[in-house]
Structure formats: structure tokens, C-alpha cells
Amino acid sequence: MAPLRIGIMGCASIALRKMLPAMAALPRTEIAAIASRNAGKAGEIARAYACRAVEGYSALLDLDDVEAVYIPLPNATHAGWIERALAAGKHVLAEKPLTTSVSRTRDLIAAAKSAGLVLMENVMFLHHSQHVAVRDLLADGAIGELRAFHAAFAVPARPSDDIRHRAELGGGALLDTGVYPVRAAMSFLGGEVDVVSAVLTRRHGHPVDSAGQALLCTGDGVGASATFGIDHAYRSGYELWGSEGRIVLDHAFTPPADHIPLVRLERRSGVDEIPLPPDDQVANTLTAFAAAVRSGRLPDNDDVARQAVLVDDIRTKARLYVDHATEPVG
């Protein structure tokens, strides 16, 4: 099977650090071209991967030998370029969130389905085997009946000029790190969880939310809390709390390929720490994308649409706090 020829739309950090090295290493993917608004930057990166450099994103979509595009652009620009890529007949792998709007997300999912094209949101942690192991423990009754789910993903503060601090580009903690615990709650509790309440906090004089918490709940009363932020000490994990014990997983959302996952299982009989084999969620995600394109099995993306609804509900229902005490002086 011929490798999937992918064009890279932009030279974002995640593309340079994770996606390009993985694409180059995998037999099922091939980097066809790298596009940037800066021709020099595109050329420099393209030389490292022995591929074509393209000035401008529109020019990338005009290339006949590009079968699919990867879009790591700022959140607010995803929708427009996804729409143009689909119109050009390209399959699309786009960074999360797919768009910043529920209606745009639904429209693009429908457009991809109508065109017979694969549209995939790049939520890579879903493709790591450690979550399968946790799900198996839960299904086997290791902690009895599930009572609650708690998840957190937060990262240290970026420089003040980082795009995550720009409202017009779709910045803020909710869209940057909040998507992860929300999607994890959906993964274990089902897509029909609803948002009960939420809090968003804006700090340091920034025009976007820096931190947040949301309370979600299933129809039968199993609660889930999601905590997220972009000016915190690093944390990436979740726990499932049951009638007979607890499962805890750290490094849940962005583990490196050589990380050895450790699942902590706490019960009355004691505590077991279960090591798991390392896994490469970046490679797994790209392999799944290429397989979907080559097989013609289009993802239904119902979970992507539901995630968009939950994120929008968090924003709508949240009480906003402005932390004036931490704003810089002068």
C-alpha cells in the first residue's frame, strides 16, 4: 500500500516537535510538502525532510500529489482552512479543537462525509494503549461500580506573546488544555454527559481564560470533574473512583513514546502498581489516519461534535472570575 502523501499547513511547534518526525519515520505516511507564509522557513524545514517547500497555504492545496493535509494552525483559523482543504478534495487531519464553533464543527463533519473524505481531529491520547488497559480494569470490576471521574491537564505559563493568550486566535485554557479532560470524561462515561456548572478564571491581564473547572454528570448521577489551565505546575492525569477502589493514571494525555505507563490500582486488599508497555500515540494517530484514508472507512465524528457541544456549554455556563491581584503592574 502506497504511503499517504501529506502536506503540512504551517510550521507550528507541534508539527516540528512531534508530527513531522513521526510522519517521516512511518512507512504509511510521506511528507509531500511543507507550506508556510514565510518561504525561507518552509524551505529550511523542507530541506530537512527532503520534500517540497511551498509559500502560502493556498498553494499547498493546489498540489495534485498532496492527498491529505495536516493543519496545526491557531484554533480560530482551523475552520476556514479545513473547509478549503475539503473543497480541494484533500483529506484532513486538524489539531484540536476542530473549530471554535459547534455549528462550524457540524457543518465541516457533514461536508467531509458528503465528499467521501476523512476528517480527523488530532486528539492523540485517544490512540494510546494505556487507556485500553484502564478501561479493561474498569470493565472487569476491579473497582466495582464507577462513582466518579476526575481529570486534570494543566501546563506552565507560556510567554506573553504566545498565541494561547490571543483571543482573536482562539486562545485560552478551555480550548488549549480543557479539551483533554472533557474528552477523557466522554471516553469513560459516554458522550451523553452534560455540563452542570463551570468556572473560568482570567489572570495576568490576559484577554483569555487562564484556568478553569467544569462539573459534568451522566443521566444516572455519575459525576466528572475537569480541571485545566495554562499557567500552572504541570499535571496530566485522571482517576476513576468506584464503589470498591480507585484507578489512577498519571501522564495520561501527552506521554512521550518511551514513557512506561504505571496504573495505580487501590483497593481494600492493598495497592497494586501495574506497569504497561510504552506506546507511541503520535505514530498510532497517524497510522489510524492513513488507514482510514486508504480503507475508505470514514469516521462518523459524533464524538467530535459532542465534544464541541460540551466545550461550548462550559463556556456558556461558566462563572468568570478576573484575578486582578495577579495582573502585572505598569
Tab-separated table of C-alpha atoms in Angstrom:
chain	number	residue	atom	x	y	z
A	1	MET	CA	0.000	0.000	0.000
A	2	ALA	CA	1.432	3.362	-1.044
A	3	PRO	CA	2.176	5.782	1.783
A	4	LEU	CA	-0.268	8.623	2.280
A	5	ARG	CA	1.244	11.840	0.910
A	6	ILE	CA	0.590	14.607	3.429
A	7	GLY	CA	1.097	18.344	3.070
A	8	ILE	CA	1.877	20.320	6.223
A	9	MET	CA	-0.009	23.599	6.542
A	10	GLY	CA	2.197	25.741	8.749
A	11	CYS	CA	5.298	25.292	10.865
A	12	ALA	CA	3.785	25.235	14.341
A	13	SER	CA	5.728	23.851	17.277
A	14	ILE	CA	3.705	20.632	17.497
A	15	ALA	CA	4.357	19.964	13.826
A	16	LEU	CA	8.103	20.408	14.230
A	17	ARG	CA	8.441	18.555	17.541
A	18	LYS	CA	6.060	15.648	17.069
A	19	MET	CA	4.216	15.263	13.801
A	20	LEU	CA	6.935	15.722	11.188
A	21	PRO	CA	9.406	13.275	12.807
A	22	ALA	CA	6.632	10.694	13.162
A	23	MET	CA	5.430	11.120	9.580
A	24	ALA	CA	8.971	10.724	8.287
A	25	ALA	CA	9.531	7.556	10.314
A	26	LEU	CA	6.305	5.763	9.458
A	27	PRO	CA	6.058	3.606	6.317
A	28	ARG	CA	2.374	4.513	5.868
A	29	THR	CA	2.918	8.267	5.613
A	30	GLU	CA	5.098	10.510	3.494
A	31	ILE	CA	5.737	14.234	3.832
A	32	ALA	CA	4.887	15.620	0.396
A	33	ALA	CA	5.277	19.346	1.055
A	34	ILE	CA	5.620	21.906	3.817
A	35	ALA	CA	3.840	25.233	3.475
A	36	SER	CA	4.475	28.459	5.321
A	37	ARG	CA	3.657	32.115	4.775
A	38	ASN	CA	7.435	32.567	5.059
A	39	ALA	CA	9.147	30.945	2.055
A	40	GLY	CA	12.501	30.837	3.836
A	41	LYS	CA	11.110	28.994	6.817
A	42	ALA	CA	9.291	26.488	4.611
A	43	GLY	CA	12.479	25.898	2.652
A	44	GLU	CA	14.597	25.336	5.732
A	45	ILE	CA	12.260	22.713	7.174
A	46	ALA	CA	11.548	21.090	3.819
A	47	ARG	CA	15.272	20.538	3.236
A	48	ALA	CA	15.484	18.609	6.488
A	49	TYR	CA	12.792	16.228	5.222
A	50	ALA	CA	13.767	16.179	1.547
A	51	CYS	CA	10.371	17.419	0.411
A	52	ARG	CA	8.895	20.363	-1.447
A	53	ALA	CA	8.633	23.820	0.127
A	54	VAL	CA	5.538	25.881	-0.624
A	55	GLU	CA	4.942	29.569	0.029
A	56	GLY	CA	1.387	30.120	1.229
A	57	TYR	CA	-1.291	27.696	2.329
A	58	SER	CA	-3.464	28.087	-0.760
A	59	ALA	CA	-0.602	26.912	-2.960
A	60	LEU	CA	-0.365	23.725	-0.899
A	61	LEU	CA	-3.986	22.884	-1.705
A	62	ASP	CA	-3.262	23.296	-5.431
A	63	LEU	CA	-0.721	20.458	-5.454
A	64	ASP	CA	-2.161	17.366	-7.135
A	65	ASP	CA	0.255	14.979	-5.425
A	66	VAL	CA	-0.838	16.067	-1.943
A	67	GLU	CA	-3.562	13.640	-0.845
A	68	ALA	CA	-4.102	14.965	2.658
A	69	VAL	CA	-3.199	17.977	4.748
A	70	TYR	CA	-2.251	18.347	8.383
A	71	ILE	CA	-3.417	21.631	9.934
A	72	PRO	CA	-1.635	22.802	13.133
A	73	LEU	CA	-2.663	26.459	12.742
A	74	PRO	CA	-4.193	28.614	15.539
A	75	ASN	CA	-7.618	27.398	16.681
A	76	ALA	CA	-9.657	30.216	15.171
A	77	THR	CA	-8.221	29.570	11.700
A	78	HIS	CA	-8.965	25.833	11.568
A	79	ALA	CA	-12.490	26.062	10.152
A	80	GLY	CA	-11.654	28.179	7.118
A	81	TRP	CA	-8.698	26.084	6.046
A	82	ILE	CA	-10.461	22.784	6.721
A	83	GLU	CA	-13.300	23.981	4.508
A	84	ARG	CA	-10.913	24.967	1.720
A	85	ALA	CA	-8.968	21.715	2.010
A	86	LEU	CA	-12.130	19.614	1.739
A	87	ALA	CA	-13.255	21.687	-1.249
A	88	ALA	CA	-9.888	20.900	-2.861
A	89	GLY	CA	-10.503	17.181	-2.357
A	90	LYS	CA	-7.956	16.713	0.411
A	91	HIS	CA	-8.343	14.513	3.466
A	92	VAL	CA	-7.721	16.484	6.664
A	93	LEU	CA	-6.033	15.862	9.997
A	94	ALA	CA	-6.526	19.022	12.081
A	95	GLU	CA	-5.312	19.910	15.533
A	96	LYS	CA	-7.850	20.045	18.319
A	97	PRO	CA	-10.282	21.633	18.680
A	98	LEU	CA	-11.548	21.068	15.162
A	99	THR	CA	-13.148	24.533	15.233
A	100	THR	CA	-14.180	27.088	17.843
A	101	SER	CA	-17.883	26.795	16.955
A	102	VAL	CA	-20.425	23.994	17.348
A	103	SER	CA	-22.202	24.909	14.110
A	104	ARG	CA	-18.957	25.079	12.106
A	105	THR	CA	-17.829	21.743	13.521
A	106	ARG	CA	-21.089	20.098	12.494
A	107	ASP	CA	-21.010	21.702	9.032
A	108	LEU	CA	-17.464	20.528	8.319
A	109	ILE	CA	-18.176	16.999	9.537
A	110	ALA	CA	-21.165	16.899	7.173
A	111	ALA	CA	-19.120	18.357	4.301
A	112	ALA	CA	-16.380	15.739	4.712
A	113	LYS	CA	-18.919	12.918	4.823
A	114	SER	CA	-20.690	14.221	1.731
A	115	ALA	CA	-17.385	14.428	-0.157
A	116	GLY	CA	-16.217	10.989	0.992
A	117	LEU	CA	-13.161	12.490	2.674
A	118	VAL	CA	-11.578	11.657	6.018
A	119	LEU	CA	-11.749	14.489	8.539
A	120	MET	CA	-9.981	13.672	11.799
A	121	GLU	CA	-9.395	15.757	14.909
A	122	ASN	CA	-5.906	15.261	16.307
A	123	VAL	CA	-6.675	14.216	19.889
A	124	MET	CA	-3.746	11.845	20.166
A	125	PHE	CA	-4.176	10.477	23.686
A	126	LEU	CA	-7.207	8.505	22.497
A	127	HIS	CA	-4.814	6.323	20.487
A	128	HIS	CA	-2.584	5.295	23.426
A	129	SER	CA	-2.988	1.739	24.696
A	130	GLN	CA	-2.747	2.726	28.376
A	131	HIS	CA	-6.378	3.868	28.284
A	132	VAL	CA	-7.451	0.487	26.907
A	133	ALA	CA	-5.791	-1.153	29.915
A	134	VAL	CA	-7.644	1.188	32.292
A	135	ARG	CA	-10.929	0.514	30.518
A	136	ASP	CA	-10.347	-3.238	30.786
A	137	LEU	CA	-9.769	-2.957	34.555
A	138	LEU	CA	-12.980	-0.992	34.897
A	139	ALA	CA	-14.943	-3.499	32.794
A	140	ASP	CA	-13.543	-6.397	34.849
A	141	GLY	CA	-14.951	-4.846	38.021
A	142	ALA	CA	-11.566	-4.013	39.535
A	143	ILE	CA	-13.038	-1.022	41.394
A	144	GLY	CA	-16.683	-2.092	41.491
A	145	GLU	CA	-19.262	0.345	40.138
A	146	LEU	CA	-17.936	3.663	38.885
A	147	ARG	CA	-18.953	6.552	41.136
A	148	ALA	CA	-16.860	9.478	39.912
A	149	PHE	CA	-14.236	10.537	37.379
A	150	HIS	CA	-11.650	13.287	37.917
A	151	ALA	CA	-9.237	14.555	35.267
A	152	ALA	CA	-6.749	17.411	35.078
A	153	PHE	CA	-4.487	18.809	32.422
A	154	ALA	CA	-2.527	21.990	33.023
A	155	VAL	CA	0.762	23.374	31.748
A	156	PRO	CA	3.186	26.120	32.850
A	157	ALA	CA	2.713	29.649	31.545
A	158	ARG	CA	3.905	30.439	28.048
A	159	PRO	CA	5.491	33.792	27.067
A	160	SER	CA	3.088	36.723	26.943
A	161	ASP	CA	3.160	36.844	23.126
A	162	ASP	CA	2.178	33.170	22.739
A	163	ILE	CA	-0.903	32.561	20.561
A	164	ARG	CA	-2.611	30.864	23.516
A	165	HIS	CA	-3.038	34.326	25.026
A	166	ARG	CA	-4.705	35.827	21.938
A	167	ALA	CA	-8.495	35.784	21.982
A	168	GLU	CA	-8.817	36.501	18.245
A	169	LEU	CA	-6.862	33.312	17.501
A	170	GLY	CA	-8.992	31.102	19.725
A	171	GLY	CA	-6.637	31.107	22.687
A	172	GLY	CA	-7.378	30.321	26.301
A	173	ALA	CA	-7.154	27.364	28.654
A	174	LEU	CA	-10.515	25.858	27.760
A	175	LEU	CA	-9.632	25.313	24.106
A	176	ASP	CA	-5.970	24.542	24.740
A	177	THR	CA	-5.970	22.147	27.698
A	178	GLY	CA	-9.642	21.846	28.667
A	179	VAL	CA	-10.476	19.664	25.688
A	180	TYR	CA	-8.382	16.819	27.115
A	181	PRO	CA	-10.169	16.153	30.426
A	182	VAL	CA	-13.542	16.736	28.764
A	183	ARG	CA	-12.768	14.171	26.082
A	184	ALA	CA	-11.435	11.756	28.705
A	185	ALA	CA	-14.702	12.064	30.638
A	186	MET	CA	-16.605	11.292	27.451
A	187	SER	CA	-14.370	8.291	26.831
A	188	PHE	CA	-15.184	6.666	30.166
A	189	LEU	CA	-18.684	7.968	30.899
A	190	GLY	CA	-20.115	8.177	27.394
A	191	GLY	CA	-20.878	11.059	25.079
A	192	GLU	CA	-24.155	11.928	26.770
A	193	VAL	CA	-22.565	13.536	29.809
A	194	ASP	CA	-23.890	17.045	30.400
A	195	VAL	CA	-22.297	20.173	31.828
A	196	VAL	CA	-23.737	21.058	35.233
A	197	SER	CA	-21.581	24.073	36.092
A	198	ALA	CA	-18.199	25.626	35.392
A	199	VAL	CA	-15.726	28.307	36.420
A	200	LEU	CA	-13.266	30.158	34.199
A	201	THR	CA	-10.523	32.422	35.566
A	202	ARG	CA	-8.659	35.134	33.703
A	203	ARG	CA	-5.276	36.113	35.108
A	204	HIS	CA	-2.255	38.292	34.478
A	205	GLY	CA	-4.161	40.842	32.424
A	206	HIS	CA	-4.678	38.405	29.574
A	207	PRO	CA	-7.854	38.634	27.457
A	208	VAL	CA	-8.419	34.859	27.629
A	209	ASP	CA	-9.155	32.331	30.361
A	210	SER	CA	-6.045	31.033	32.120
A	211	ALA	CA	-7.723	28.333	34.171
A	212	GLY	CA	-10.996	26.546	34.597
A	213	GLN	CA	-13.002	23.765	36.156
A	214	ALA	CA	-16.146	22.052	34.961
A	215	LEU	CA	-18.568	19.650	36.589
A	216	LEU	CA	-20.211	17.143	34.271
A	217	CYS	CA	-22.676	14.385	35.036
A	218	THR	CA	-24.283	11.363	33.434
A	219	GLY	CA	-28.024	10.748	33.430
A	220	ASP	CA	-27.680	8.283	36.306
A	221	GLY	CA	-25.668	10.606	38.515
A	222	VAL	CA	-22.026	9.699	37.922
A	223	GLY	CA	-20.103	12.938	38.165
A	224	ALA	CA	-16.954	14.040	36.374
A	225	SER	CA	-14.718	16.992	37.167
A	226	ALA	CA	-12.405	18.512	34.590
A	227	THR	CA	-9.638	20.894	35.684
A	228	PHE	CA	-7.453	22.722	33.184
A	229	GLY	CA	-5.050	25.621	32.908
A	230	ILE	CA	-2.190	27.303	31.075
A	231	ASP	CA	-0.306	28.920	33.985
A	232	HIS	CA	0.065	26.012	36.409
A	233	ALA	CA	2.577	23.495	37.599
A	234	TYR	CA	2.347	20.656	35.090
A	235	ARG	CA	-0.258	17.980	35.654
A	236	SER	CA	-1.666	15.406	33.273
A	237	GLY	CA	-3.773	12.633	34.728
A	238	TYR	CA	-7.091	11.179	35.738
A	239	GLU	CA	-8.653	8.869	38.303
A	240	LEU	CA	-11.702	6.641	38.329
A	241	TRP	CA	-13.308	6.224	41.745
A	242	GLY	CA	-15.526	3.232	42.266
A	243	SER	CA	-17.535	1.531	44.979
A	244	GLU	CA	-14.611	-0.766	45.803
A	245	GLY	CA	-11.486	1.083	44.811
A	246	ARG	CA	-9.729	3.635	42.670
A	247	ILE	CA	-7.684	3.656	39.435
A	248	VAL	CA	-5.136	6.451	38.990
A	249	LEU	CA	-3.170	7.241	35.846
A	250	ASP	CA	-0.539	9.971	35.543
A	251	HIS	CA	0.988	11.197	32.287
A	252	ALA	CA	-2.373	10.496	30.706
A	253	PHE	CA	-2.515	12.989	27.859
A	254	THR	CA	0.925	13.690	26.349
A	255	PRO	CA	3.290	10.849	27.305
A	256	PRO	CA	6.450	10.513	25.197
A	257	ALA	CA	6.877	7.312	23.206
A	258	ASP	CA	9.415	5.877	25.655
A	259	HIS	CA	7.304	6.527	28.749
A	260	ILE	CA	6.424	3.408	30.752
A	261	PRO	CA	2.834	3.916	31.955
A	262	LEU	CA	2.070	2.979	35.530
A	263	VAL	CA	-1.533	2.307	36.525
A	264	ARG	CA	-2.182	2.562	40.269
A	265	LEU	CA	-4.987	0.298	41.473
A	266	GLU	CA	-6.116	0.979	45.047
A	267	ARG	CA	-8.423	-1.498	46.837
A	268	ARG	CA	-9.067	-2.670	50.381
A	269	SER	CA	-6.644	-5.518	49.830
A	270	GLY	CA	-3.831	-3.103	49.037
A	271	VAL	CA	-2.278	-1.067	46.291
A	272	ASP	CA	-1.011	-2.510	43.026
A	273	GLU	CA	1.157	-0.560	40.614
A	274	ILE	CA	0.781	-2.063	37.173
A	275	PRO	CA	3.474	-1.182	34.607
A	276	LEU	CA	2.394	-1.161	30.964
A	277	PRO	CA	4.397	-1.295	27.741
A	278	PRO	CA	5.452	2.041	26.248
A	279	ASP	CA	3.342	3.199	23.330
A	280	ASP	CA	3.626	5.918	20.697
A	281	GLN	CA	0.346	7.802	20.466
A	282	VAL	CA	1.662	10.113	17.742
A	283	ALA	CA	2.549	7.215	15.455
A	284	ASN	CA	-0.711	5.462	16.326
A	285	THR	CA	-2.740	8.533	15.413
A	286	LEU	CA	-1.033	8.949	12.055
A	287	THR	CA	-1.387	5.235	11.343
A	288	ALA	CA	-5.119	5.437	12.099
A	289	PHE	CA	-5.492	8.469	9.835
A	290	ALA	CA	-3.670	6.797	6.939
A	291	ALA	CA	-5.653	3.575	7.431
A	292	ALA	CA	-8.950	5.461	7.327
A	293	VAL	CA	-7.975	7.172	4.082
A	294	ARG	CA	-6.762	4.004	2.380
A	295	SER	CA	-9.692	1.874	3.540
A	296	GLY	CA	-12.340	4.469	2.758
A	297	ARG	CA	-13.872	3.961	6.223
A	298	LEU	CA	-14.893	7.463	7.200
A	299	PRO	CA	-15.040	8.331	10.918
A	300	ASP	CA	-18.561	9.317	11.981
A	301	ASN	CA	-17.113	12.079	14.213
A	302	ASP	CA	-20.137	12.016	16.517
A	303	ASP	CA	-17.754	12.288	19.479
A	304	VAL	CA	-16.057	15.319	17.927
A	305	ALA	CA	-19.412	17.068	17.511
A	306	ARG	CA	-20.452	16.194	21.064
A	307	GLN	CA	-17.148	17.441	22.430
A	308	ALA	CA	-17.761	20.772	20.688
A	309	VAL	CA	-21.163	20.999	22.371
A	310	LEU	CA	-19.706	20.299	25.817
A	311	VAL	CA	-16.915	22.845	25.389
A	312	ASP	CA	-19.445	25.451	24.269
A	313	ASP	CA	-21.684	24.597	27.241
A	314	ILE	CA	-18.758	25.056	29.625
A	315	ARG	CA	-18.081	28.479	28.149
A	316	THR	CA	-21.750	29.451	28.275
A	317	LYS	CA	-22.446	28.203	31.810
A	318	ALA	CA	-19.171	29.265	33.380
A	319	ARG	CA	-18.902	31.922	36.040
A	320	LEU	CA	-15.984	34.143	35.011
A	321	TYR	CA	-13.518	35.360	37.624
A	322	VAL	CA	-10.949	38.052	36.869
A	323	ASP	CA	-7.960	37.761	39.177
A	324	HIS	CA	-6.851	41.385	39.412
A	325	ALA	CA	-4.373	40.575	42.167
A	326	THR	CA	-2.071	38.754	39.757
A	327	GLU	CA	-2.149	41.324	36.957
A	328	PRO	CA	1.284	42.842	36.248
A	329	VAL	CA	1.933	46.402	37.415
A	330	GLY	CA	2.690	49.065	34.807
